[in-house]
CSV table of C-alpha atoms and ligand atoms in Angstrom, one decimal:
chain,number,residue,atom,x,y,z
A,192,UNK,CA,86.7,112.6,119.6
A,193,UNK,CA,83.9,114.5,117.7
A,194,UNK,CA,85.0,117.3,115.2
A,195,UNK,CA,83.3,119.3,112.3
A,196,UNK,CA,84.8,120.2,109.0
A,197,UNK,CA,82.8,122.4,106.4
A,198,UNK,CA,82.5,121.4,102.6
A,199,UNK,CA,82.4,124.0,99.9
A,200,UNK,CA,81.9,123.6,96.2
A,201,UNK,CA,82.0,125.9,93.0
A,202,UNK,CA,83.4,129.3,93.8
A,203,UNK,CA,83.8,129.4,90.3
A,204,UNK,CA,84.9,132.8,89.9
A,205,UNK,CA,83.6,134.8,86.8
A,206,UNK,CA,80.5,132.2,86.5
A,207,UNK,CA,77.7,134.7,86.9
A,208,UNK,CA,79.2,136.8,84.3
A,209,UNK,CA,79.4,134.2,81.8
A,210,UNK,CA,76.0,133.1,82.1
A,211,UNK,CA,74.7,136.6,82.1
A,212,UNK,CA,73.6,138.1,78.9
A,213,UNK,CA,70.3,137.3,76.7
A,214,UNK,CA,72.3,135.2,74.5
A,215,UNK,CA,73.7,132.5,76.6
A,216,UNK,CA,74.3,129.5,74.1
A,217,UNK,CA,74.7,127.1,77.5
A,218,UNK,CA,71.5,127.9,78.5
A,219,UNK,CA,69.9,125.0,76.8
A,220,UNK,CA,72.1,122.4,77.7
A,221,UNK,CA,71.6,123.3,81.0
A,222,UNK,CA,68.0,123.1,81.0
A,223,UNK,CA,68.3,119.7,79.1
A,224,UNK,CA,69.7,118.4,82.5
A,225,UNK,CA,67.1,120.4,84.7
A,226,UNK,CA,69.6,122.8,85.5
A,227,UNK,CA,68.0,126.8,86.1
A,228,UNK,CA,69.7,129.5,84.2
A,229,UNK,CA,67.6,132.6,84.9
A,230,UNK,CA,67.9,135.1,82.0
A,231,UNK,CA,69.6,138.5,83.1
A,232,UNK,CA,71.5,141.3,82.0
A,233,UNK,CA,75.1,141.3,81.1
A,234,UNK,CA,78.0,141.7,83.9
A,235,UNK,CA,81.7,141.2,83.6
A,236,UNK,CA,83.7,140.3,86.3
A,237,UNK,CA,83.3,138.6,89.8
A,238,UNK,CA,81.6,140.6,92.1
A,239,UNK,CA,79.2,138.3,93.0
A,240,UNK,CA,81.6,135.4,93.9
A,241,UNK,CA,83.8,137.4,95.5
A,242,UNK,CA,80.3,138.1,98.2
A,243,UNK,CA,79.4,134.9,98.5
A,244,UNK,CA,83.5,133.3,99.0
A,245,UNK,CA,83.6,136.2,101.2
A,246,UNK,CA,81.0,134.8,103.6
A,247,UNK,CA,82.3,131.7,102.9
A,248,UNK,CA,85.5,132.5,104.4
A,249,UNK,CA,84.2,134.5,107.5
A,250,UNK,CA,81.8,131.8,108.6
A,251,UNK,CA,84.7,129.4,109.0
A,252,UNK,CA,86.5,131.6,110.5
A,253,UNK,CA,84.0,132.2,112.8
A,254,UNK,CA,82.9,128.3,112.9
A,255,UNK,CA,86.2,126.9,113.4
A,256,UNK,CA,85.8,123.3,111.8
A,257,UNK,CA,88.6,121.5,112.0
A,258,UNK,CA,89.8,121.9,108.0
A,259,UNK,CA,87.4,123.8,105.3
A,260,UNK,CA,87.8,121.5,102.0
A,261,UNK,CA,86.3,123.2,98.7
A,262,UNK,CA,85.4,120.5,95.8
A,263,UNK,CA,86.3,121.9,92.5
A,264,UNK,CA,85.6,124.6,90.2
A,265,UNK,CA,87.2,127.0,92.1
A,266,UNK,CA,87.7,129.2,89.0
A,267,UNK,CA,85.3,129.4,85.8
A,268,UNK,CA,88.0,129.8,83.0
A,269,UNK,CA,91.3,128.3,83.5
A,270,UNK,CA,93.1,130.6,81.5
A,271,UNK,CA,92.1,133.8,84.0
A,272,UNK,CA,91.9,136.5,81.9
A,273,UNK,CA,90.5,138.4,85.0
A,274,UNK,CA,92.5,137.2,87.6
A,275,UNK,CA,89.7,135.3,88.9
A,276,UNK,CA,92.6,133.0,91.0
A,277,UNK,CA,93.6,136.2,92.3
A,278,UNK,CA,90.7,137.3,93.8
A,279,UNK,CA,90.1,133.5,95.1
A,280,UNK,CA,94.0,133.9,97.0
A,281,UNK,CA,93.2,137.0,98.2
A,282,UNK,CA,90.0,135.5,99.8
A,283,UNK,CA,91.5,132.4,101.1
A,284,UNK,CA,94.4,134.5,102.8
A,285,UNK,CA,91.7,135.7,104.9
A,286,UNK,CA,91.2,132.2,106.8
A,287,UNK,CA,92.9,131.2,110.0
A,288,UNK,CA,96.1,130.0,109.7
A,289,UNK,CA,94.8,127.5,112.3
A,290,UNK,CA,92.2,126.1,109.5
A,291,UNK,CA,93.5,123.9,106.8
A,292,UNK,CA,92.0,124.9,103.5
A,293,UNK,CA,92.0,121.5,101.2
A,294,UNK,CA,91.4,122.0,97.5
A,295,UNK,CA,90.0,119.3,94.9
A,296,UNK,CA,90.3,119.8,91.1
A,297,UNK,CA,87.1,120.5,89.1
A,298,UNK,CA,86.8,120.2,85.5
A,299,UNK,CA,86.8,124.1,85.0
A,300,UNK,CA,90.1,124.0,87.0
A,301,UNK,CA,91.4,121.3,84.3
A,302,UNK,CA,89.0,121.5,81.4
A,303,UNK,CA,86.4,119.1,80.4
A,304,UNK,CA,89.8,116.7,78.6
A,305,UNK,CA,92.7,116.9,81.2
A,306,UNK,CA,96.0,117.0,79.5
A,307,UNK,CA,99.7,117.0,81.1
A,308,UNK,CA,100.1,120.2,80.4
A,309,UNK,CA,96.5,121.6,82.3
A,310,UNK,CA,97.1,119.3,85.1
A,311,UNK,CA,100.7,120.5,85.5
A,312,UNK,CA,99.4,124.1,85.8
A,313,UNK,CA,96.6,122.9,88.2
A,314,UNK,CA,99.4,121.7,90.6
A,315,UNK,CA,101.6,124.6,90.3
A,316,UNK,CA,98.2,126.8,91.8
A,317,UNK,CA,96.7,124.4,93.8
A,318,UNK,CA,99.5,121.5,94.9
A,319,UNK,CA,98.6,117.8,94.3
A,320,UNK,CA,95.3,116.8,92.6
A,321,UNK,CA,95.2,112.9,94.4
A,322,UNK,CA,96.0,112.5,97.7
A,323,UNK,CA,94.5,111.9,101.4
A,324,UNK,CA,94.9,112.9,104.9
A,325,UNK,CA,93.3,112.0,108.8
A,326,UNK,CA,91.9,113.4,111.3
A,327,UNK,CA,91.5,112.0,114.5
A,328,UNK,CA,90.5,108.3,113.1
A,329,UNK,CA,89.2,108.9,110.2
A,330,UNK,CA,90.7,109.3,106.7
A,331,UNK,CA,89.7,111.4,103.5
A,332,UNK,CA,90.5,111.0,100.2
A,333,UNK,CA,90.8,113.5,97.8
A,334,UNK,CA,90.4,112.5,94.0
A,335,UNK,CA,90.8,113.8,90.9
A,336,UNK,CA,87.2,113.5,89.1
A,337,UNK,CA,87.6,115.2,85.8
A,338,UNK,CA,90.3,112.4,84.8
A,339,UNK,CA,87.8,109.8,85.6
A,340,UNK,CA,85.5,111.8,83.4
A,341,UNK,CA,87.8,112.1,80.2
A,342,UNK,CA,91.4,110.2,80.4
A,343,UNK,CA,91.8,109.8,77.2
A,344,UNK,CA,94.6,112.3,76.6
A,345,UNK,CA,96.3,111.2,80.3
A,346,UNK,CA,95.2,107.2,80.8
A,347,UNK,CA,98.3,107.0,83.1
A,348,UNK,CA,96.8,109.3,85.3
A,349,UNK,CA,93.7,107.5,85.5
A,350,UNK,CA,95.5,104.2,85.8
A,351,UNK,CA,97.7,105.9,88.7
A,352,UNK,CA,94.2,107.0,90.5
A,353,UNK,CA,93.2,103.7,90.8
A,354,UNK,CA,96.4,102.6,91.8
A,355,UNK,CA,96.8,104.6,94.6
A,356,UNK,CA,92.7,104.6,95.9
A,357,UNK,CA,93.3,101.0,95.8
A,358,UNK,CA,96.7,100.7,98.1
A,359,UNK,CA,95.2,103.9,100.2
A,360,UNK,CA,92.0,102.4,101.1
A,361,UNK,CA,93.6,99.4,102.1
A,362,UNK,CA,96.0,101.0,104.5
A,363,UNK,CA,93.3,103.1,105.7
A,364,UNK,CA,90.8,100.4,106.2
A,365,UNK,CA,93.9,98.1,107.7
A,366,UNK,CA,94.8,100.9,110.4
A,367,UNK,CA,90.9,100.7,111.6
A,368,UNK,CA,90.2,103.9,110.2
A,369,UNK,CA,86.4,105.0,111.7
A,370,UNK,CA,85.2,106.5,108.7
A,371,UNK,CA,86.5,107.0,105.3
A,372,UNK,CA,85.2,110.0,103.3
A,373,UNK,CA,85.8,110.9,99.2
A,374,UNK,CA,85.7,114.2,98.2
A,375,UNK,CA,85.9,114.8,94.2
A,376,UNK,CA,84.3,117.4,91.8
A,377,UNK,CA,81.5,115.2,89.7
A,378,UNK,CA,79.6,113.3,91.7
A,379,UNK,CA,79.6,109.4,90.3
A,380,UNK,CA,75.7,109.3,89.8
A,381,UNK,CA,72.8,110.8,90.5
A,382,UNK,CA,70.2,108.2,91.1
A,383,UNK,CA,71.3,104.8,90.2
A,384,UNK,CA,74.7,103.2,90.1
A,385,UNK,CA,73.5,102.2,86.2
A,386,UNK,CA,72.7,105.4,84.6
A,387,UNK,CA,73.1,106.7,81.5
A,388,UNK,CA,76.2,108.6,81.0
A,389,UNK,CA,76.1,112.8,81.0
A,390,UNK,CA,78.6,115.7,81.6
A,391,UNK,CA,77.0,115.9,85.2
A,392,UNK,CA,78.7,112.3,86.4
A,393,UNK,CA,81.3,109.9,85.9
A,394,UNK,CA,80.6,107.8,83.0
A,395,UNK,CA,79.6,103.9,83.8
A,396,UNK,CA,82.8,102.0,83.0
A,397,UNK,CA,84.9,104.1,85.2
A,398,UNK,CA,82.1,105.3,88.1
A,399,UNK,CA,81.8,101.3,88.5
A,400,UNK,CA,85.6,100.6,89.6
A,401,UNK,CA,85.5,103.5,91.6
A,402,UNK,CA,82.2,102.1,93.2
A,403,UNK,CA,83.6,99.1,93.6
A,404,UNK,CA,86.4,99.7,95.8
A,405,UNK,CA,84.4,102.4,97.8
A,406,UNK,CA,82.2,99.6,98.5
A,407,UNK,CA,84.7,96.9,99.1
A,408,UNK,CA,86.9,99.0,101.7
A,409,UNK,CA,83.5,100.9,103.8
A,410,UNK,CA,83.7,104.3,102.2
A,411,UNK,CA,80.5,105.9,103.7
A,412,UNK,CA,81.0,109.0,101.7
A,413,UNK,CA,81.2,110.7,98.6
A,414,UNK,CA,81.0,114.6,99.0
A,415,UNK,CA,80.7,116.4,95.6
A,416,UNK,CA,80.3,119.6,94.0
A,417,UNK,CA,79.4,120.0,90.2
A,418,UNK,CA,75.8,120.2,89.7
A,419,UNK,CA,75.3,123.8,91.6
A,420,UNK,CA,72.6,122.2,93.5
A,421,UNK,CA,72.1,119.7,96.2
A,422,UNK,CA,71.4,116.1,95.6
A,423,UNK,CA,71.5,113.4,97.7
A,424,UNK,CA,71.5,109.4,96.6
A,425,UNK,CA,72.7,106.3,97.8
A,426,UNK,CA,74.4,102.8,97.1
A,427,UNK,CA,73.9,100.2,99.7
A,428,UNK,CA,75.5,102.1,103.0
A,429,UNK,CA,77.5,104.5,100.9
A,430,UNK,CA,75.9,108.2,100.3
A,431,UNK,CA,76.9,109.8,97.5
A,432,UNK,CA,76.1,114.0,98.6
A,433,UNK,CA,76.6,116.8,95.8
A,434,UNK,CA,76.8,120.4,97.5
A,435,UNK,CA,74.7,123.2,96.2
A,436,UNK,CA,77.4,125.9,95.3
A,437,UNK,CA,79.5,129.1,97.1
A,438,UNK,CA,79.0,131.2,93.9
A,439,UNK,CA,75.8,130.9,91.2
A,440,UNK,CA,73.5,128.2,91.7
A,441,UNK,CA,71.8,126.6,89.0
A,442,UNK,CA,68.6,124.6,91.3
A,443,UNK,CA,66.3,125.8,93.9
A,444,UNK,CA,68.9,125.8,96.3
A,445,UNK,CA,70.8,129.1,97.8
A,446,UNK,CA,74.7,130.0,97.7
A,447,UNK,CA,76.2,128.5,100.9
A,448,UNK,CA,78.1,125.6,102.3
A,449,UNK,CA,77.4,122.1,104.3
A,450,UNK,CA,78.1,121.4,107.7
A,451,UNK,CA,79.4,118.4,108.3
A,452,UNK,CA,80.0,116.3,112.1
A,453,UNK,CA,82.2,113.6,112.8
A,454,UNK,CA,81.2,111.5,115.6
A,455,UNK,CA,83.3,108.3,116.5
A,456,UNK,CA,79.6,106.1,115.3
A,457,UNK,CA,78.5,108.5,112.8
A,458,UNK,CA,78.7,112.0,110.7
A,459,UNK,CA,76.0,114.0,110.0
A,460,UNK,CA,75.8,116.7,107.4
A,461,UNK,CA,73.4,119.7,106.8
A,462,UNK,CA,73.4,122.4,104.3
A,463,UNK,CA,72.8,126.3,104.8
A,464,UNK,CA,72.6,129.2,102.5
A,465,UNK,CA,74.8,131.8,103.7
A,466,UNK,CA,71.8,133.3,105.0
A,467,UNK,CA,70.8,130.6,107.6
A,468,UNK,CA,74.2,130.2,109.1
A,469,UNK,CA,74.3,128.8,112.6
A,470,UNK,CA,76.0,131.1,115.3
A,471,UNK,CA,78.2,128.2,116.3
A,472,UNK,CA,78.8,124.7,115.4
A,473,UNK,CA,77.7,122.4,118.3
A,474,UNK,CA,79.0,119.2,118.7
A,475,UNK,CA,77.4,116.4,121.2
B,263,FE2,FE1,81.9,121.5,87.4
């Protein structure tokens, strides 16, 4: 049967404010990767993320997908001196109970070099950081995409990712799962399975065994955040999508969310600015 879900990425509480100011020393690197930071004047807080989660939040509600899942970043500084997971609680307590919310780590959940210790405090927020779920007959994955990134302070967690997409994907693909979906943070690559390594995807060694078994068991797939903008590529069947962000985007693309149907031959996916919202989510 048919269903909808709706993907968000990088709330990223207290973003705005830290890219506000005249002297932004990440403004550079970000325009080295084609990335817009617009110059404007200094703000503290989160004001405007707690807008844009806001309408996040009520559009589900008034949407009713069948789950919400929101892919990383949820928070811009992991240590919260402004109670930026506060605010994001408070906001999520406002969905229907009858919506699952589903949470995937980003790097500014876990910093840029995972360690025991941050990803312990990640689950103690958010609950588990690899693990998967169905709905009607399909099955969604949710993985950890900073440790891909940068294992080298927790290898056994990388080693344990692959261990468990490899035994999940068989068991998903073995019960005759109708589509299987990924959901992680950085999205592998943004035009060709071969490129160069950056901060904005996973680096070649390890985006290649992840490729690999996405291709091997069907995934059709990859919904990403990261990147603040939305980007669509491709390898073979597989479609790798990156989702402009809920709170400050950094390409010509507004704050909003994607759309996405499930039909038992297909899913189709759309993004819209909270601005350009449908009334209602129609499914054939
Ligand atoms: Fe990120």
């Amino acid at each position: 049967m048919a269903f909808s879900f709706i993907q968000l990425a990088d709330p990223q509480f207290g973003m705005h404010a830290g890219l506000s100011g005249p002297d932004n020393p990440n403004r550079g690197l970000f325009a080295d990767l084609g990335l817009n930071v617009p110059r404007f004047p200094k703000v503290t807080g989160f004001q405007y993320e707690t807008e844009r989660y806001e309408m996040a939040i009520a559009a589900a509600n008034r949407l009713k997908p069948e789950f919400v899942v929101t892919c990383g970043d949820m928070c811009n500084d992991k240590d919260d001196p402004t109670d930026e997971y506060a605010e994001l609680m408070r906001i999520t307590g406002k969905l229907s109970k009858s919506i699952p919310m589903y949470w995937v780590s980003g790097n500014h959940d876990i910093t840029n070099e995972p360690t025991q210790e941050s990803l312990s405090r990640y689950r103690k927020l958010y609950g588990d950081d690899l693990y998967s779920f169905d709905r009607e007959d399909s099955h969604f994955v949710v993985l950890n995409s900073t440790v891909c990134q940068e294992p080298s302070q927790v290898w056994d967690e990388w080693e344990k990712q692959v261990e468990f997409l490899t035994s999940d994907l068989m068991e998903a693909r073995g019960k005759g799962s109708r589509h299987i979906v990924v959901f992680t943070h950085h999205p592998p690559f943004l035009t060709s399975v071969n490129e160069a390594d950056s901060w904005l995807v996973l680096p070649r060694e390890r985006r290649r065994v992840l490729i690999d078994l996405f291709v091997k068991y069907g995934v059709s797939h990859v919904f990403a955040g990261h990147w603040h903008r939305n980007h669509y590529s491709y390898f073979g069947d597989l479609q790798i999508v990156a989702t402009s962000s809920v709170g400050f985007p950094l390409g010509n693309d507004p704050s909003g969310l994607r759309i996405v149907k499930v039909y038992d031959d297909r899913m189709e996916h759309e993004f819209y600015g909270f601005d350009e919202l449908p009334g209602s989510i129609e499914l054939e």
